[in-house]
Amino acid sequence: MADTHFNLGLLLASTGRSEAAVESYRAALWSRPWLAQAHLGLAAALQQLGRDADAIKRLARAHILAGRPHTALEEVAHALTHAPDGYGTHALHTLAAEAHLEAGEHAEAQAALSRALAAHPHHVPAHLTFSRMLQANSGGGGTVASSRGGFMPNDPHAHKHLGQLLLEQDRVEEAVGAWLRAALLDSTDHTAAFNAATALRLAGRNQHAETFYRRAVQLRPKDVSSHRNLGAILHLNGKLDEARKHYDEALALAPGDPQTTTNLQRLSALVNKKGLS
């Protein structure tokens, strides 16, 4: 799924459809947050839209994922210099801390986190990065989840950020737990439901993923991605007629959507092969 979204983003970007490309790259990163090439593509698309500070932040993330923390730090320094008034620089300081941590520069990471938390004391990613640093300094004892658990155990936003962090570290099962906790704490949060479903799908728990994609559709019945992904998981779970219904709904909301069209063609081919049409 991530590769499909990424390739679609490349296609849209090559035809000058930068807004649509941004959405496709973001969709790829929901499925595979550690996909450095998607961060690079998103950075290029954001730059085309004039969102330079956001573009540089994505470029820095790509460098961190590719093992180039000092290059990432150069990008963050540039972003801090050129960020527009009102831009949330605490996020850039947190990104700098992540790069320093990746480079093994813990004193510098702590200084960057201090700047982030001075600007935004409740910035959850900064707290999570601080937990990672404590874990590294203690020789790897414990987990990010246990380090984080004491400071905001009932805040769904904390669990959402933790889920994203764990996915970036390819710790899928732990990410499932974080996203499920977020969805439990706030049953009206579409993002939590959708990403709980995506994490469950990545973990191979397709039946449970179906449950949360259904919730996502209930929460946002006009959201194309929710219908498309529910259709895809129903497709995988062998519920072909219902899958077609949600693909059709996605196309009604976004006529000609390339990914939904491709999924529907694959479904039709499978139905014809089985002689079910």
mmCIF file of C-alpha atoms in Angstrom:
data_model
loop_
_atom_site.group_PDB
_atom_site.id
_atom_site.type_symbol
_atom_site.label_atom_id
_atom_site.label_comp_id
_atom_site.label_asym_id
_atom_site.label_seq_id
_atom_site.Cartn_x
_atom_site.Cartn_y
_atom_site.Cartn_z
ATOM 1 C CA MET A 1 0.000 0.000 0.000
ATOM 2 C CA ALA A 2 2.808 2.464 0.870
ATOM 3 C CA ASP A 3 4.538 1.796 -2.450
ATOM 4 C CA THR A 4 1.294 2.447 -4.336
ATOM 5 C CA HIS A 5 0.769 5.780 -2.579
ATOM 6 C CA PHE A 6 4.434 6.722 -3.099
ATOM 7 C CA ASN A 7 4.373 5.915 -6.819
ATOM 8 C CA LEU A 8 1.126 7.822 -7.222
ATOM 9 C CA GLY A 9 2.754 10.788 -5.483
ATOM 10 C CA LEU A 10 5.621 10.684 -7.970
ATOM 11 C CA LEU A 11 3.149 10.608 -10.865
ATOM 12 C CA LEU A 12 1.090 13.488 -9.513
ATOM 13 C CA ALA A 13 4.194 15.567 -8.777
ATOM 14 C CA SER A 14 5.514 14.987 -12.309
ATOM 15 C CA THR A 15 2.273 16.419 -13.733
ATOM 16 C CA GLY A 16 2.367 19.490 -11.517
ATOM 17 C CA ARG A 17 -0.410 18.390 -9.146
ATOM 18 C CA SER A 18 1.512 19.242 -5.983
ATOM 19 C CA GLU A 19 -1.457 19.371 -3.582
ATOM 20 C CA ALA A 20 -2.582 15.894 -4.622
ATOM 21 C CA ALA A 21 1.032 14.670 -4.486
ATOM 22 C CA VAL A 22 1.303 15.887 -0.878
ATOM 23 C CA GLU A 23 -1.772 13.822 0.051
ATOM 24 C CA SER A 24 -0.357 10.710 -1.648
ATOM 25 C CA TYR A 25 3.037 11.038 0.035
ATOM 26 C CA ARG A 26 1.322 11.540 3.395
ATOM 27 C CA ALA A 27 -0.761 8.414 2.773
ATOM 28 C CA ALA A 28 2.437 6.471 2.023
ATOM 29 C CA LEU A 29 3.950 7.685 5.280
ATOM 30 C CA TRP A 30 0.881 6.645 7.284
ATOM 31 C CA SER A 31 1.570 3.093 6.137
ATOM 32 C CA ARG A 32 5.361 3.269 6.323
ATOM 33 C CA PRO A 33 6.608 6.279 8.338
ATOM 34 C CA TRP A 34 10.245 5.256 7.902
ATOM 35 C CA LEU A 35 10.110 5.514 4.060
ATOM 36 C CA ALA A 36 12.813 8.122 3.496
ATOM 37 C CA GLN A 37 12.037 8.541 -0.207
ATOM 38 C CA ALA A 38 8.442 9.510 0.636
ATOM 39 C CA HIS A 39 9.728 12.193 3.015
ATOM 40 C CA LEU A 40 11.954 13.493 0.187
ATOM 41 C CA GLY A 41 9.054 13.512 -2.268
ATOM 42 C CA LEU A 42 6.839 15.269 0.255
ATOM 43 C CA ALA A 43 9.557 17.845 0.858
ATOM 44 C CA ALA A 44 9.772 18.584 -2.873
ATOM 45 C CA ALA A 45 5.994 18.889 -3.210
ATOM 46 C CA LEU A 46 5.752 21.200 -0.192
ATOM 47 C CA GLN A 47 8.503 23.361 -1.633
ATOM 48 C CA GLN A 48 6.548 23.644 -4.893
ATOM 49 C CA LEU A 49 3.635 24.957 -2.832
ATOM 50 C CA GLY A 50 5.853 27.566 -1.165
ATOM 51 C CA ARG A 51 5.788 25.843 2.228
ATOM 52 C CA ASP A 52 9.554 26.025 2.638
ATOM 53 C CA ALA A 53 9.808 25.516 6.419
ATOM 54 C CA ASP A 54 7.624 22.390 6.259
ATOM 55 C CA ALA A 55 9.634 21.163 3.263
ATOM 56 C CA ILE A 56 12.942 21.547 5.082
ATOM 57 C CA LYS A 57 11.563 19.711 8.120
ATOM 58 C CA ARG A 58 10.591 16.765 5.909
ATOM 59 C CA LEU A 59 13.981 16.846 4.214
ATOM 60 C CA ALA A 60 15.657 16.702 7.627
ATOM 61 C CA ARG A 61 13.485 13.720 8.590
ATOM 62 C CA ALA A 62 14.589 11.943 5.399
ATOM 63 C CA HIS A 63 18.253 12.530 6.259
ATOM 64 C CA ILE A 64 17.752 11.133 9.786
ATOM 65 C CA LEU A 65 16.085 7.997 8.411
ATOM 66 C CA ALA A 66 18.873 7.607 5.862
ATOM 67 C CA GLY A 67 21.536 7.738 8.599
ATOM 68 C CA ARG A 68 22.731 11.290 7.843
ATOM 69 C CA PRO A 69 22.005 13.108 11.134
ATOM 70 C CA HIS A 70 24.506 15.933 10.615
ATOM 71 C CA THR A 71 23.019 16.762 7.217
ATOM 72 C CA ALA A 72 19.630 16.797 8.940
ATOM 73 C CA LEU A 73 20.986 19.254 11.512
ATOM 74 C CA GLU A 74 22.133 21.580 8.726
ATOM 75 C CA GLU A 75 18.608 21.534 7.289
ATOM 76 C CA VAL A 76 17.057 22.213 10.704
ATOM 77 C CA ALA A 77 19.423 25.158 11.271
ATOM 78 C CA HIS A 78 18.397 26.555 7.881
ATOM 79 C CA ALA A 79 14.702 26.088 8.712
ATOM 80 C CA LEU A 80 15.094 27.840 12.072
ATOM 81 C CA THR A 81 16.701 30.794 10.313
ATOM 82 C CA HIS A 82 14.026 31.078 7.626
ATOM 83 C CA ALA A 83 10.890 29.951 9.494
ATOM 84 C CA PRO A 84 8.026 32.467 9.125
ATOM 85 C CA ASP A 85 6.669 34.338 12.123
ATOM 86 C CA GLY A 86 4.402 32.133 14.202
ATOM 87 C CA TYR A 87 5.918 28.898 12.939
ATOM 88 C CA GLY A 88 6.171 26.235 15.649
ATOM 89 C CA THR A 89 9.934 26.175 16.110
ATOM 90 C CA HIS A 90 9.564 23.729 19.022
ATOM 91 C CA ALA A 91 9.003 20.996 16.409
ATOM 92 C CA LEU A 92 12.279 21.913 14.707
ATOM 93 C CA HIS A 93 14.172 21.827 18.005
ATOM 94 C CA THR A 94 12.723 18.377 18.688
ATOM 95 C CA LEU A 95 13.826 17.245 15.233
ATOM 96 C CA ALA A 96 17.315 18.567 15.991
ATOM 97 C CA ALA A 97 17.304 16.560 19.211
ATOM 98 C CA GLU A 98 16.377 13.410 17.270
ATOM 99 C CA ALA A 99 19.274 14.019 14.876
ATOM 100 C CA HIS A 100 21.732 14.562 17.727
ATOM 101 C CA LEU A 101 20.432 11.400 19.392
ATOM 102 C CA GLU A 102 20.924 9.465 16.152
ATOM 103 C CA ALA A 103 24.500 10.768 16.049
ATOM 104 C CA GLY A 104 25.112 9.744 19.668
ATOM 105 C CA GLU A 105 25.421 13.376 20.792
ATOM 106 C CA HIS A 106 23.323 13.195 23.928
ATOM 107 C CA ALA A 107 24.385 16.481 25.511
ATOM 108 C CA GLU A 108 23.452 18.349 22.346
ATOM 109 C CA ALA A 109 20.194 16.399 22.150
ATOM 110 C CA GLN A 110 19.321 17.408 25.705
ATOM 111 C CA ALA A 111 20.053 21.068 24.928
ATOM 112 C CA ALA A 112 17.797 20.960 21.859
ATOM 113 C CA LEU A 113 15.024 19.318 23.892
ATOM 114 C CA SER A 114 15.353 22.013 26.533
ATOM 115 C CA ARG A 115 14.777 24.639 23.827
ATOM 116 C CA ALA A 116 11.775 22.700 22.478
ATOM 117 C CA LEU A 117 10.159 22.331 25.893
ATOM 118 C CA ALA A 118 10.868 25.940 26.834
ATOM 119 C CA ALA A 119 8.874 26.974 23.750
ATOM 120 C CA HIS A 120 6.139 24.355 24.220
ATOM 121 C CA PRO A 121 6.192 22.565 27.616
ATOM 122 C CA HIS A 122 3.574 19.997 26.583
ATOM 123 C CA HIS A 123 5.058 19.092 23.173
ATOM 124 C CA VAL A 124 4.560 15.317 23.254
ATOM 125 C CA PRO A 125 7.226 14.387 20.632
ATOM 126 C CA ALA A 126 9.826 16.220 22.725
ATOM 127 C CA HIS A 127 8.851 14.186 25.794
ATOM 128 C CA LEU A 128 9.024 10.989 23.758
ATOM 129 C CA THR A 129 12.444 11.869 22.359
ATOM 130 C CA PHE A 130 13.593 12.608 25.905
ATOM 131 C CA SER A 131 12.359 9.133 26.901
ATOM 132 C CA ARG A 132 14.376 7.600 24.065
ATOM 133 C CA MET A 133 17.468 9.451 25.287
ATOM 134 C CA LEU A 134 16.943 8.192 28.845
ATOM 135 C CA GLN A 135 16.537 4.684 27.491
ATOM 136 C CA ALA A 136 19.770 4.961 25.511
ATOM 137 C CA ASN A 137 21.650 6.381 28.481
ATOM 138 C CA SER A 138 20.457 3.556 30.707
ATOM 139 C CA GLY A 139 21.927 0.988 28.343
ATOM 140 C CA GLY A 140 18.683 0.073 26.642
ATOM 141 C CA GLY A 141 16.750 -0.976 29.714
ATOM 142 C CA GLY A 142 12.987 -0.626 29.532
ATOM 143 C CA THR A 143 10.972 0.599 26.575
ATOM 144 C CA VAL A 144 9.828 3.885 25.181
ATOM 145 C CA ALA A 145 6.326 3.002 26.305
ATOM 146 C CA SER A 146 7.316 2.433 29.917
ATOM 147 C CA SER A 147 9.398 5.622 29.944
ATOM 148 C CA ARG A 148 6.500 7.618 28.573
ATOM 149 C CA GLY A 149 3.743 5.976 30.574
ATOM 150 C CA GLY A 150 4.108 8.074 33.676
ATOM 151 C CA PHE A 151 3.710 11.539 32.261
ATOM 152 C CA MET A 152 0.451 11.472 30.235
ATOM 153 C CA PRO A 153 -1.099 7.984 30.459
ATOM 154 C CA ASN A 154 -4.635 9.199 29.733
ATOM 155 C CA ASP A 155 -3.826 11.684 26.989
ATOM 156 C CA PRO A 156 -4.800 10.229 23.578
ATOM 157 C CA HIS A 157 -2.465 12.677 21.836
ATOM 158 C CA ALA A 158 0.493 11.235 23.764
ATOM 159 C CA HIS A 159 -0.392 7.724 22.616
ATOM 160 C CA LYS A 160 -0.845 8.916 19.033
ATOM 161 C CA HIS A 161 2.627 10.445 19.013
ATOM 162 C CA LEU A 162 4.010 7.318 20.650
ATOM 163 C CA GLY A 163 2.359 5.145 17.995
ATOM 164 C CA GLN A 164 3.944 7.236 15.253
ATOM 165 C CA LEU A 165 7.361 7.049 16.924
ATOM 166 C CA LEU A 166 7.136 3.271 17.307
ATOM 167 C CA LEU A 167 6.159 2.851 13.662
ATOM 168 C CA GLU A 168 9.183 4.917 12.649
ATOM 169 C CA GLN A 169 11.296 2.436 14.635
ATOM 170 C CA ASP A 170 9.525 -0.482 12.901
ATOM 171 C CA ARG A 171 8.157 -1.670 16.267
ATOM 172 C CA VAL A 172 4.780 -2.533 14.815
ATOM 173 C CA GLU A 173 3.253 -4.575 17.638
ATOM 174 C CA GLU A 174 4.059 -1.877 20.199
ATOM 175 C CA ALA A 175 2.667 0.732 17.809
ATOM 176 C CA VAL A 176 -0.561 -1.266 17.620
ATOM 177 C CA GLY A 177 -0.898 -1.008 21.395
ATOM 178 C CA ALA A 178 -0.316 2.755 21.378
ATOM 179 C CA TRP A 179 -2.813 3.442 18.592
ATOM 180 C CA LEU A 180 -5.413 1.161 20.159
ATOM 181 C CA ARG A 181 -4.989 2.989 23.468
ATOM 182 C CA ALA A 182 -5.474 6.327 21.699
ATOM 183 C CA ALA A 183 -8.605 5.028 19.974
ATOM 184 C CA LEU A 184 -9.944 3.705 23.278
ATOM 185 C CA LEU A 185 -9.323 6.984 25.098
ATOM 186 C CA ASP A 186 -11.133 8.976 22.397
ATOM 187 C CA SER A 187 -13.626 6.925 20.407
ATOM 188 C CA THR A 188 -14.534 10.006 18.321
ATOM 189 C CA ASP A 189 -10.988 10.532 16.984
ATOM 190 C CA HIS A 190 -10.892 9.561 13.310
ATOM 191 C CA THR A 191 -7.090 9.720 13.099
ATOM 192 C CA ALA A 192 -6.703 7.326 16.021
ATOM 193 C CA ALA A 193 -9.198 4.860 14.533
ATOM 194 C CA PHE A 194 -7.682 5.041 11.044
ATOM 195 C CA ASN A 195 -4.105 4.604 12.241
ATOM 196 C CA ALA A 196 -5.019 1.863 14.692
ATOM 197 C CA ALA A 197 -6.465 0.044 11.683
ATOM 198 C CA THR A 198 -3.337 0.699 9.619
ATOM 199 C CA ALA A 199 -1.026 -0.510 12.410
ATOM 200 C CA LEU A 200 -3.148 -3.647 12.833
ATOM 201 C CA ARG A 201 -2.947 -4.268 9.069
ATOM 202 C CA LEU A 202 0.846 -3.889 9.150
ATOM 203 C CA ALA A 203 0.895 -6.431 11.999
ATOM 204 C CA GLY A 204 -1.110 -8.867 9.851
ATOM 205 C CA ARG A 205 -4.198 -8.620 12.071
ATOM 206 C CA ASN A 206 -6.604 -7.973 9.230
ATOM 207 C CA GLN A 207 -9.848 -8.866 10.998
ATOM 208 C CA HIS A 208 -9.146 -6.375 13.769
ATOM 209 C CA ALA A 209 -8.002 -3.823 11.186
ATOM 210 C CA GLU A 210 -11.384 -4.154 9.498
ATOM 211 C CA THR A 211 -13.131 -3.208 12.748
ATOM 212 C CA PHE A 212 -11.219 0.055 13.045
ATOM 213 C CA TYR A 213 -11.472 0.969 9.365
ATOM 214 C CA ARG A 214 -15.245 0.561 9.818
ATOM 215 C CA ARG A 215 -15.084 2.973 12.741
ATOM 216 C CA ALA A 216 -13.086 5.428 10.615
ATOM 217 C CA VAL A 217 -15.814 5.327 7.948
ATOM 218 C CA GLN A 218 -18.500 5.869 10.576
ATOM 219 C CA LEU A 219 -16.631 8.863 11.973
ATOM 220 C CA ARG A 220 -15.972 10.413 8.548
ATOM 221 C CA PRO A 221 -18.421 8.969 6.020
ATOM 222 C CA LYS A 222 -17.224 11.403 3.331
ATOM 223 C CA ASP A 223 -13.516 10.587 3.703
ATOM 224 C CA VAL A 224 -12.127 8.957 0.566
ATOM 225 C CA SER A 225 -9.160 7.270 2.268
ATOM 226 C CA SER A 226 -11.388 5.643 4.881
ATOM 227 C CA HIS A 227 -13.657 4.075 2.256
ATOM 228 C CA ARG A 228 -10.696 3.081 0.080
ATOM 229 C CA ASN A 229 -8.851 1.410 2.948
ATOM 230 C CA LEU A 230 -11.957 -0.297 4.270
ATOM 231 C CA GLY A 231 -12.541 -1.601 0.757
ATOM 232 C CA ALA A 232 -8.959 -2.860 0.608
ATOM 233 C CA ILE A 233 -9.115 -4.697 3.931
ATOM 234 C CA LEU A 234 -12.503 -6.213 3.049
ATOM 235 C CA HIS A 235 -10.910 -7.276 -0.241
ATOM 236 C CA LEU A 236 -8.092 -8.993 1.695
ATOM 237 C CA ASN A 237 -10.607 -10.567 4.078
ATOM 238 C CA GLY A 238 -12.554 -12.083 1.184
ATOM 239 C CA LYS A 239 -15.659 -9.890 1.541
ATOM 240 C CA LEU A 240 -15.661 -8.947 -2.114
ATOM 241 C CA ASP A 241 -19.176 -7.564 -2.554
ATOM 242 C CA GLU A 242 -18.804 -5.238 0.406
ATOM 243 C CA ALA A 243 -15.319 -4.250 -0.748
ATOM 244 C CA ARG A 244 -16.759 -3.199 -4.110
ATOM 245 C CA LYS A 245 -19.386 -1.085 -2.326
ATOM 246 C CA HIS A 246 -16.731 0.919 -0.489
ATOM 247 C CA TYR A 247 -14.522 1.259 -3.575
ATOM 248 C CA ASP A 248 -17.569 2.614 -5.411
ATOM 249 C CA GLU A 249 -18.242 5.036 -2.555
ATOM 250 C CA ALA A 250 -14.619 6.250 -2.676
ATOM 251 C CA LEU A 251 -14.929 6.840 -6.427
ATOM 252 C CA ALA A 252 -18.228 8.676 -5.934
ATOM 253 C CA LEU A 253 -16.407 11.003 -3.525
ATOM 254 C CA ALA A 254 -13.277 11.307 -5.714
ATOM 255 C CA PRO A 255 -14.113 10.371 -9.333
ATOM 256 C CA GLY A 256 -11.172 8.924 -11.214
ATOM 257 C CA ASP A 257 -9.036 8.395 -8.106
ATOM 258 C CA PRO A 258 -6.159 6.297 -9.536
ATOM 259 C CA GLN A 259 -5.536 4.077 -6.526
ATOM 260 C CA THR A 260 -9.201 3.237 -5.960
ATOM 261 C CA THR A 261 -9.614 2.572 -9.684
ATOM 262 C CA THR A 262 -6.652 0.177 -9.607
ATOM 263 C CA ASN A 263 -8.000 -1.606 -6.538
ATOM 264 C CA LEU A 264 -11.411 -1.975 -8.154
ATOM 265 C CA GLN A 265 -9.860 -3.396 -11.321
ATOM 266 C CA ARG A 266 -7.969 -5.968 -9.244
ATOM 267 C CA LEU A 267 -11.165 -6.865 -7.432
ATOM 268 C CA SER A 268 -13.058 -7.299 -10.705
ATOM 269 C CA ALA A 269 -10.269 -9.494 -12.077
ATOM 270 C CA LEU A 270 -10.407 -11.656 -8.944
ATOM 271 C CA VAL A 271 -14.199 -11.955 -9.160
ATOM 272 C CA ASN A 272 -14.011 -12.918 -12.832
ATOM 273 C CA LYS A 273 -11.271 -15.452 -12.124
ATOM 274 C CA LYS A 274 -13.428 -17.066 -9.469
ATOM 275 C CA GLY A 275 -16.450 -16.968 -11.758
ATOM 276 C CA LEU A 276 -18.441 -14.917 -9.277
ATOM 277 C CA SER A 277 -19.570 -12.137 -11.599
#
